[in-house]
Short mmCIF file of C-alpha atoms in Angstrom, two decimals:
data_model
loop_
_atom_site.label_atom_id
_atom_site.label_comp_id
_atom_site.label_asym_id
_atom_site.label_seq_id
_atom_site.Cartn_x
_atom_site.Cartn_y
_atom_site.Cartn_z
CA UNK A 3 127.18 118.52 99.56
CA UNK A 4 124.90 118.59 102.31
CA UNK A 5 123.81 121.92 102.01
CA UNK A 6 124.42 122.30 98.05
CA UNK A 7 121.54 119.41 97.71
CA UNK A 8 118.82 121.54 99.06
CA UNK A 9 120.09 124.30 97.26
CA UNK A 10 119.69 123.09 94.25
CA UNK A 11 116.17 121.91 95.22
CA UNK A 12 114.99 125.19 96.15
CA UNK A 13 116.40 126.78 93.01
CA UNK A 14 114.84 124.08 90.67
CA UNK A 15 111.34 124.15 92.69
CA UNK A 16 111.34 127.88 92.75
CA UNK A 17 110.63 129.67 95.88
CA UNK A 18 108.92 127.13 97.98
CA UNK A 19 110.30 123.64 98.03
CA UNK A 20 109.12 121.55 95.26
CA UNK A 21 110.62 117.72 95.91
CA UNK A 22 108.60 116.33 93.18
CA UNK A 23 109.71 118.73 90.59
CA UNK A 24 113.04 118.32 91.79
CA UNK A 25 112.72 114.67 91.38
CA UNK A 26 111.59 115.61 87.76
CA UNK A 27 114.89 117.04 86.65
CA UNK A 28 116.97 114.10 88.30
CA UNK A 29 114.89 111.84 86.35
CA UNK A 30 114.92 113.49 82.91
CA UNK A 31 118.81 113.89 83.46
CA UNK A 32 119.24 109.98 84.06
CA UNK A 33 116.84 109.35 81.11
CA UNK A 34 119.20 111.88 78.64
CA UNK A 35 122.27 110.72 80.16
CA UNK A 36 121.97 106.88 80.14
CA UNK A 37 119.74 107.23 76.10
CA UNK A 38 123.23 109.33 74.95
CA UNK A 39 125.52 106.60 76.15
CA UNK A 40 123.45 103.66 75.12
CA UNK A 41 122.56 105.20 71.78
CA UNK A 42 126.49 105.46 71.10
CA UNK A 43 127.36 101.92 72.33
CA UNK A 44 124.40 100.78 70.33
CA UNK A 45 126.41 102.05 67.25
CA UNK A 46 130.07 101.19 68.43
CA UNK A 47 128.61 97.41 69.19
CA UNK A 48 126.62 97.44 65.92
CA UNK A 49 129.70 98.11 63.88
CA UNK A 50 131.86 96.16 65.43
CA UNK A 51 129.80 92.87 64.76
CA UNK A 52 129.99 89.29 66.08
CA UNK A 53 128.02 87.55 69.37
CA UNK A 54 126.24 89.20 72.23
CA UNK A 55 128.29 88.55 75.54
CA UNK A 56 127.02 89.11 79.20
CA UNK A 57 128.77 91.63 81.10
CA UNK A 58 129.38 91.26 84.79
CA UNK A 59 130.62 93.66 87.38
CA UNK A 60 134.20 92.77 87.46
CA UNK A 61 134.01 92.83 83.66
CA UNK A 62 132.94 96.88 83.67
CA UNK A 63 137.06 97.94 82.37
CA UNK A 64 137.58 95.23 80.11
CA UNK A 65 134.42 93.96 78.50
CA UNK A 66 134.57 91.50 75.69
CA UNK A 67 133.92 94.00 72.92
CA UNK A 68 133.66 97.72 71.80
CA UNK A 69 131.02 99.51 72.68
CA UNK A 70 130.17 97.25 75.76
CA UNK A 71 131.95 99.66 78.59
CA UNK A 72 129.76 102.84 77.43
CA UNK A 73 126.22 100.32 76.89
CA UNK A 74 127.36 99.10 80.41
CA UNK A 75 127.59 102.72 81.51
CA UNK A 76 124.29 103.56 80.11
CA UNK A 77 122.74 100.84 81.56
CA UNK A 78 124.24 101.47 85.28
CA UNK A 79 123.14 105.46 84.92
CA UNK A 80 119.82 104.71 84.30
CA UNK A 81 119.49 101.96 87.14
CA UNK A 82 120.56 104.37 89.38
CA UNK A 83 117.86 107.43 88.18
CA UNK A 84 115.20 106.16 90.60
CA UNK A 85 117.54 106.12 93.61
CA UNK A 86 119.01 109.32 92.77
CA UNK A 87 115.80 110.41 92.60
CA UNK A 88 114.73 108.80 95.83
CA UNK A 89 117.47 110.79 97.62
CA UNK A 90 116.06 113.74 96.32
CA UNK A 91 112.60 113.42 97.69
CA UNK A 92 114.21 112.09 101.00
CA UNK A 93 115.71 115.88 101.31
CA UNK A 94 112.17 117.60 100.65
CA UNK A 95 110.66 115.51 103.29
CA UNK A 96 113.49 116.31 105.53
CA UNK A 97 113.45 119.80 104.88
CA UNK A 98 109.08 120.40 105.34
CA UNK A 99 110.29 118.07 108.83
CA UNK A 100 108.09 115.11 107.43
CA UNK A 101 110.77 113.04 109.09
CA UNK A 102 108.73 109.84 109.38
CA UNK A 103 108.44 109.49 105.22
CA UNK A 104 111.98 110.97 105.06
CA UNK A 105 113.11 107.44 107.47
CA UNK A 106 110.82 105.63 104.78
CA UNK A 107 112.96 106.67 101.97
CA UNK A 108 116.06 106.64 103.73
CA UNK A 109 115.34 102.70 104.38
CA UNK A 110 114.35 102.17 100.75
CA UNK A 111 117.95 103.72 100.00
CA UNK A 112 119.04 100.89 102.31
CA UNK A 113 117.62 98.06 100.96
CA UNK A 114 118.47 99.38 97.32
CA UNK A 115 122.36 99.22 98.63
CA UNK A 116 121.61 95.88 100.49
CA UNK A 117 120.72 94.07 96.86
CA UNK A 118 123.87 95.88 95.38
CA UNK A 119 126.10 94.34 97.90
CA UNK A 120 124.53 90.86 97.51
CA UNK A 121 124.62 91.34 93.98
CA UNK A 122 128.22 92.52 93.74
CA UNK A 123 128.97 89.38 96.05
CA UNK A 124 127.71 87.02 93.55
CA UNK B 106 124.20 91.83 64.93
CA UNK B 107 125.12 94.69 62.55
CA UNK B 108 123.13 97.91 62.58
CA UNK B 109 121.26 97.28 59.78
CA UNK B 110 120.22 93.07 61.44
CA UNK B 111 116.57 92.84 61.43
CA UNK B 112 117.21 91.83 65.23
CA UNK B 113 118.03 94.97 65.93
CA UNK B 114 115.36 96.69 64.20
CA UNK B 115 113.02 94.04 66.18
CA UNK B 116 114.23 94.59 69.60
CA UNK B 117 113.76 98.23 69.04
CA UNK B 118 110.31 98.35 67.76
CA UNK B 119 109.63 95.78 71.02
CA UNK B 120 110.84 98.26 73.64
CA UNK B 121 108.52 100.95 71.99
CA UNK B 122 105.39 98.93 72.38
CA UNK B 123 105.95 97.79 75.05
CA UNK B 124 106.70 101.38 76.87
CA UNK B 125 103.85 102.42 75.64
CA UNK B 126 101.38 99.76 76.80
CA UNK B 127 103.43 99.81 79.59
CA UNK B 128 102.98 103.79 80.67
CA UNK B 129 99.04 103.29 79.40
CA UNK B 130 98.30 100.60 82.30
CA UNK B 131 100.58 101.33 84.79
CA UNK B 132 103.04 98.66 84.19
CA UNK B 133 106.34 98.31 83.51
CA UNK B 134 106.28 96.87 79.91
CA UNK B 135 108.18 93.47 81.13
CA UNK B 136 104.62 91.47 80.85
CA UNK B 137 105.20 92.11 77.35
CA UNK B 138 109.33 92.61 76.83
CA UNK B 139 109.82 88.56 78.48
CA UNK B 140 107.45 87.08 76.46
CA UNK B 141 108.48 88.38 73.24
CA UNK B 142 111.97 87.39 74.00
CA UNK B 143 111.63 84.13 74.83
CA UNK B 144 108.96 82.88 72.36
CA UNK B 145 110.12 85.64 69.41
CA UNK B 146 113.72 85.56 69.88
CA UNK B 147 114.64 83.06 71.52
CA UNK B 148 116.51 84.22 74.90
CA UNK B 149 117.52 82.36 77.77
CA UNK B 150 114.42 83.23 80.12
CA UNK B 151 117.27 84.65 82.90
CA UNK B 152 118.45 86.69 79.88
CA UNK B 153 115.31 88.28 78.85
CA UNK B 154 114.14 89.14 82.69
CA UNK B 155 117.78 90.88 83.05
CA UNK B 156 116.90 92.71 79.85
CA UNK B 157 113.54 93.51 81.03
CA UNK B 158 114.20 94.63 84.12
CA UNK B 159 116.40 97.59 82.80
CA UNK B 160 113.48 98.26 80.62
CA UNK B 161 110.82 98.27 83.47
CA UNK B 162 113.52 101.22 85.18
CA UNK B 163 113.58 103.07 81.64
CA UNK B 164 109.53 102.92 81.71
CA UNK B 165 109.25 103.73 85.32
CA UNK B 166 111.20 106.74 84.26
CA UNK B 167 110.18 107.86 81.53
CA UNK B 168 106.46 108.04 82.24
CA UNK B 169 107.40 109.22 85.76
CA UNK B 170 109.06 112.06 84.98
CA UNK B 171 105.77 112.81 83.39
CA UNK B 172 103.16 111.42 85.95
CA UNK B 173 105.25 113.32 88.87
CA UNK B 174 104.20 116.68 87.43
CA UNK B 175 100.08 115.76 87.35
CA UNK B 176 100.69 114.99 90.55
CA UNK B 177 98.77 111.50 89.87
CA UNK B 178 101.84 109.36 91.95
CA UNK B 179 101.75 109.38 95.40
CA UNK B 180 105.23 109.18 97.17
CA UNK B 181 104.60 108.89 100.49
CA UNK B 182 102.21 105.41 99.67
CA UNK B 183 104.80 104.43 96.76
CA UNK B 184 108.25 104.41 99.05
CA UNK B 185 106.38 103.08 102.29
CA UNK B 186 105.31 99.81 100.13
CA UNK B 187 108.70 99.91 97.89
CA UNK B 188 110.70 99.37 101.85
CA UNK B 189 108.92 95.66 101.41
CA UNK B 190 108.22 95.21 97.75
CA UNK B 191 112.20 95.62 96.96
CA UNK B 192 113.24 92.91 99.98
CA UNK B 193 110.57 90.41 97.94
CA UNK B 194 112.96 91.99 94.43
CA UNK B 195 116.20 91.08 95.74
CA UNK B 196 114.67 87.60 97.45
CA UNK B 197 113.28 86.97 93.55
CA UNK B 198 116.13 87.67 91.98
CA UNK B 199 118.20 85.37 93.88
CA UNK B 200 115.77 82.50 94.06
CA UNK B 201 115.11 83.22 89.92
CA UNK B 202 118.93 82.68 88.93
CA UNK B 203 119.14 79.62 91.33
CA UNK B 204 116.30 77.23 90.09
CA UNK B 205 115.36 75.37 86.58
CA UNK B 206 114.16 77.85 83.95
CA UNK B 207 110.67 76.08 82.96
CA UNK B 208 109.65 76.75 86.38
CA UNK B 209 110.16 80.75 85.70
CA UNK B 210 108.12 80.52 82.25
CA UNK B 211 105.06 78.32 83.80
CA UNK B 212 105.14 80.72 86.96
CA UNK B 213 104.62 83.54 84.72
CA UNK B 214 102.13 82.01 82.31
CA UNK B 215 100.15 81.80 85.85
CA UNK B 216 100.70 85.55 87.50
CA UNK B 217 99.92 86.77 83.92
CA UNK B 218 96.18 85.07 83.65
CA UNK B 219 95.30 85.34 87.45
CA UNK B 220 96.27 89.66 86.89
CA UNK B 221 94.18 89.39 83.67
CA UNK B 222 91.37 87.74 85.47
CA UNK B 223 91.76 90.22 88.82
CA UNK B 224 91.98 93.22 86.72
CA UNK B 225 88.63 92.30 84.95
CA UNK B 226 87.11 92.00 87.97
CA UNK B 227 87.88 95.77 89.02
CA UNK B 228 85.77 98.15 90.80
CA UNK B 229 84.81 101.12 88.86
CA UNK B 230 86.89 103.81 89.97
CA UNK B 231 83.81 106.82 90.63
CA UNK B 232 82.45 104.34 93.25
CA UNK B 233 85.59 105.39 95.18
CA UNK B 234 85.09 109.43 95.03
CA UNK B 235 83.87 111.48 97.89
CA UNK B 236 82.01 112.96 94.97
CA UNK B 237 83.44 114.83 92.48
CA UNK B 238 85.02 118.59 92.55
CA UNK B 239 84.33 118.82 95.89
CA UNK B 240 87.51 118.25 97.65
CA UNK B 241 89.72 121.35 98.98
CA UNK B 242 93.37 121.46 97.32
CA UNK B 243 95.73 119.93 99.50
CA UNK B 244 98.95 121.58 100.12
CA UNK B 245 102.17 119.43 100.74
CA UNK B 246 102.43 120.04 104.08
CA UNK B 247 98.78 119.14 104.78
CA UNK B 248 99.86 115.61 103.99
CA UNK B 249 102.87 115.48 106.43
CA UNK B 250 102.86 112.13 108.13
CA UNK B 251 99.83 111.03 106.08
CA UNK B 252 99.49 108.33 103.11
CA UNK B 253 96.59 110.80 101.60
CA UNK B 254 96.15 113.34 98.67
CA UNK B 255 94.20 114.98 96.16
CA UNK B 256 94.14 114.41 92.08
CA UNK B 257 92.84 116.69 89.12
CA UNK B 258 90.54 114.09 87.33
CA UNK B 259 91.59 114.30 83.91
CA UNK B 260 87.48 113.81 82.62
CA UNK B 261 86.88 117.60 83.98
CA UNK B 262 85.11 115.59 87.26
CA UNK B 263 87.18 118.58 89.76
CA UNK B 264 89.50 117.84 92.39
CA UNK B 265 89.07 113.83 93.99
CA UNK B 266 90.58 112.96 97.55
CA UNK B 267 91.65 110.10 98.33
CA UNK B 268 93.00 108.19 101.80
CA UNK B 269 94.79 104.27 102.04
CA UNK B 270 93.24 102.44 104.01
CA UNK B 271 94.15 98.54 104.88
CA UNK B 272 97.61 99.57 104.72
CA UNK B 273 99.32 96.05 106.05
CA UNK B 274 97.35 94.09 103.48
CA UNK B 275 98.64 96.38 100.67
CA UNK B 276 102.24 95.77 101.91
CA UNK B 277 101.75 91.90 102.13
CA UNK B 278 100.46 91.94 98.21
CA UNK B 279 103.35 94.13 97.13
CA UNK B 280 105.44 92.04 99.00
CA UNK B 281 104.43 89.20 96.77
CA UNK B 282 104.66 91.28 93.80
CA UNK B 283 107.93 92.46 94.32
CA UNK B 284 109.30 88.66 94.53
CA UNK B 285 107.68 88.44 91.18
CA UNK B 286 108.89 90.98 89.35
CA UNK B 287 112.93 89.90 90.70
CA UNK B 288 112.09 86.26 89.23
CA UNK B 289 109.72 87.56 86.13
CA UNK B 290 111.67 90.65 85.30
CA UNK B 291 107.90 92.31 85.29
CA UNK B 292 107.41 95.30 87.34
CA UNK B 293 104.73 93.79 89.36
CA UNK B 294 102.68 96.97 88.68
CA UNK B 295 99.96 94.06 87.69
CA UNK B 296 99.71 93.00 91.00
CA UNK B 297 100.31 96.45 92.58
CA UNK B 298 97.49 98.14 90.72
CA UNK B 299 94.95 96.02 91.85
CA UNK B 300 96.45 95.61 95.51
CA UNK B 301 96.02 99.83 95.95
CA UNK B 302 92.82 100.09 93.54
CA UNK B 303 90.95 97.05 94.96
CA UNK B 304 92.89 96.81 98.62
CA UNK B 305 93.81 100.19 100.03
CA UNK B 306 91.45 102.33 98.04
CA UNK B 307 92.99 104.36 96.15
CA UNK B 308 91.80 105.53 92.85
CA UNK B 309 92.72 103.71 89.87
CA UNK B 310 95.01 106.61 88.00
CA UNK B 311 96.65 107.09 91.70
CA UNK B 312 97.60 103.89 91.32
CA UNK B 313 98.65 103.40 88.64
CA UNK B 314 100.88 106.25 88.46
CA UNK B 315 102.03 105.50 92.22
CA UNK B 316 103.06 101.78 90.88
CA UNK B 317 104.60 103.20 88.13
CA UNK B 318 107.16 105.34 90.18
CA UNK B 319 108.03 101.69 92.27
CA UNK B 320 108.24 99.39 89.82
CA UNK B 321 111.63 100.87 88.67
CA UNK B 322 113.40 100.82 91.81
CA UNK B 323 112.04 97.21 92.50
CA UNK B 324 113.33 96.35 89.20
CA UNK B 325 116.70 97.93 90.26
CA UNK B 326 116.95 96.03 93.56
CA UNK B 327 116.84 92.65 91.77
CA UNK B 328 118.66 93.53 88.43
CA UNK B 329 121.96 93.78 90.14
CA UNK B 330 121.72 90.25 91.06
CA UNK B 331 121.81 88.91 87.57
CA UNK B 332 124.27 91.49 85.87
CA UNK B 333 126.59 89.90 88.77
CA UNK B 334 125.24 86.39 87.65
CA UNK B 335 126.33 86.67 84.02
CA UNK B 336 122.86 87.22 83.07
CA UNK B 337 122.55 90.85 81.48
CA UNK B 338 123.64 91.27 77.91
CA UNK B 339 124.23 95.12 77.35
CA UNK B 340 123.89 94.85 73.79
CA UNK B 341 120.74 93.08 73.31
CA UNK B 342 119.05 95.10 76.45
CA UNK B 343 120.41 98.72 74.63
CA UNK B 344 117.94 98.71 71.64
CA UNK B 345 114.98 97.19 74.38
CA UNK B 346 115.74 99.86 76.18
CA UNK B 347 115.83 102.81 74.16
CA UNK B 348 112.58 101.77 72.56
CA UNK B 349 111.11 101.55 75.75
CA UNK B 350 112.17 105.14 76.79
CA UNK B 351 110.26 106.88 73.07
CA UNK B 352 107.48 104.15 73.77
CA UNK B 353 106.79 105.47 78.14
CA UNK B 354 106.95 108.85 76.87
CA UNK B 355 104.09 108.61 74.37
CA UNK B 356 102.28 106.67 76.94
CA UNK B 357 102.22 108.64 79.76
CA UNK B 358 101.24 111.31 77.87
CA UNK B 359 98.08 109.73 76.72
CA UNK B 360 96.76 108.43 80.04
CA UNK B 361 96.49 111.42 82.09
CA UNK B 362 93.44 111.66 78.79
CA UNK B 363 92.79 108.07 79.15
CA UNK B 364 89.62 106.60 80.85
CA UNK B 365 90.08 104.23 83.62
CA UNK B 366 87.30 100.98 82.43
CA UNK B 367 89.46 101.24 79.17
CA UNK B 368 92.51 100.93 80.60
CA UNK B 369 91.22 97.96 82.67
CA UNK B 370 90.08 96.08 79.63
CA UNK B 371 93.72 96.67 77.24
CA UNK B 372 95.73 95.78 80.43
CA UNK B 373 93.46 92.41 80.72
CA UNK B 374 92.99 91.09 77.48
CA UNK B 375 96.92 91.96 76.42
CA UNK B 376 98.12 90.12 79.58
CA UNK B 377 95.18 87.22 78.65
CA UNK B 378 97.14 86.73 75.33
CA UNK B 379 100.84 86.97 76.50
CA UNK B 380 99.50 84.24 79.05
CA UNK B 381 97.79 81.98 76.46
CA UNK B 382 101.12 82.26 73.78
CA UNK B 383 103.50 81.39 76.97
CA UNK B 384 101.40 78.10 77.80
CA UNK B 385 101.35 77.44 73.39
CA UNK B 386 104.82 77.88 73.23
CA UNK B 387 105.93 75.90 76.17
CA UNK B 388 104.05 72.76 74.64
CA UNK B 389 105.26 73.26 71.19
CA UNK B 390 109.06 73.01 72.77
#
């Protein structure tokens, strides 16, 4: 993984290092990925009628109705796009040794997992 | 709700406008999305900022994935605030799904006139050129280390460069906005446009576009908070949301063309209204 990552990011920003472009493509991938999955659950939920219900964490394999597992799955890809997409850029920096903004998105990571945990923990 | 339930339809044609307006001004949409929801259709105000804080990521997004290739959003100035502004998200968020309601609806019927009233108030973005065409292009490793850049001015005015300046100040007032967007489920780009037009410096489409990459990982930082909290509805939030990604499309394709003063004046008299409606319908409850 470690060295596919900037692979990938040299192939996608052609032959000089492109993190923003990069950071493009993770972000349009989210946005298709998450629209698909929604989009589906919109229609699976639509047709199977009755109340809206909140869906928590713990609920994510056995939510209250049909449809609700791939709206939750939409929902959680596209929350995650902009810290996919953070990791991204925190490789280009790495790699044109801009290591002081590469720490500054590396601690944004962190406090991204910090509300997940306190989230998770209720 | 069945497919064909005006609700549906509604919440739909919401998250387009509001993607829209929101990729137009720099801000999320939620200004507009928690509004609507509460005074149109009647959510739980902790219901429609979980729902509006997915759509805030879905129009940070969408209209990045179009701002990142004018090169209009800074990164380096973007994640350096975003290490504060998403502590204030997460702080917000937990503070928001701990307190009474009516205080949430009154604080935003406040942030919303005091960003309409800032945001009128703006400096006129050509005061804050070194002139115009006259910069050098700026390659990415120029900046290493730097919160600086260049921009293509959209208007044909050549290449503009730009520097942040009063960096600490800029922080502080993204701090603030981030612990407003985790309570408001707004992005907080209507604090965080003015904070690196009027504070720091920075042009006002640099901004913009720069808030516009944040406001969707602050929005993330306080979001899993209330899905854990039994506040996010997937089903109502899908249609919001998938308006809101057609809506940030169209919109950030139209600013890159837009001018700046307009912008200013849409972003303050919508937010003027929203505010006006909130303080209407919280004495006709």
């Amino acid at each position: 993984m470690a060295t596919l990552l900037p692979r990938v990011i040299e192939r996608i920003g052609g032959d000089r290092v492109h993190p923003r472009s990069a950071a493009q493509v993770v972000m349009r991938a989210g946005l298709l990925v998450a629209s698909l999955l929604m989009s589906l659950g919109i229609v699976i939920r639509a047709a199977a009628g009755g109340a809206a219900h909140p869906v928590r964490f713990s609920q994510l394999l056995s939510a209250p109705a049909p449809g609700d597992q791939l709206l939750m799955a939409g929902a959680l890809v596209l929350a995650l796009t902009p810290a996919a997409q953070v990791v991204v850029v925190l490789v280009g920096w790495a790699r044109i040794r801009d290591f002081r903004y590469a720490g500054v998105a590396a601690a944004v990571i962190g406090m991204i997992l910090l509300g997940m945990v306190l989230g998770v923990r209720g | 709700m069945t497919i064909a339930d005006p609700m549906l339809i509604g919440l739909l044609v919401l998250g387009i406008g509001a993607g829209a307006l929101g990729a137009l001004v720099g801000i999320g949409g939620g200004v507009v999305i928690v509004p609507v929801l509460l005074l149109v259709f009647g959510f739980d105000v902790r219901v429609a900022v979980a729902t509006s804080l997915l759509a805030v990521v879905a129009t940070s997004v969408a209209a990045g994935s179009v701002h990142l290739g004018t090169g209009l959003a800074n990164l380096r100035i973007g994640l350096s605030l975003e290490v504060v502004t998403i502590a204030g998200g997460i702080a917000g968020g937990l503070i928001a799904t701990s307190i009474d309601p009516r205080f949430l609806s009154v604080l935003l019927a406040v942030v919303l006139g005091v960003s309409a009233a800032l945001l009128l108030k703006g400096r006129d973005e050509h005061g804050l050129r070194d002139g115009p065409g006259d910069a050098e292009p700026i390659e990415a490793h120029q900046t290493v280390g730097r919160l600086a850049g260049t921009y293509q001015d959209g208007h044909g005015g050549g290449l503009v460069a730009y520097e942040a300046r009063r960096v600490p100040a800029g922080a502080s007032l993204a701090l603030g906005a981030g612990a407003l967007s985790g309570m408001l489920g707004v992005g907080g780009g209507f604090l965080k446009v003015p904070a690196m037009n009027l504070v720091m410096q920075l042009p006002l489409k640099v901004s913009a576009a720069t808030s516009n990459f944040m406001v969707g990982l602050t929005a993330l930082g306080s979001l899993f908070i209330y899905i854990a909290r039994g506040y996010f509805y997937p089903y109502p939030a899908a249609p919001v949301v998938i308006g809101v990604m057609l809506g940030g499309l169209v919109g950030a394709r139209l600013q890159h063309r837009s001018s700046p003063n307009v912008l200013r004046l849409v972003l303050s008299g919508v937010l003027t209204i929203v505010a006006v409606q909130l303080i209407l319908g919280g004495a006709g409850a």
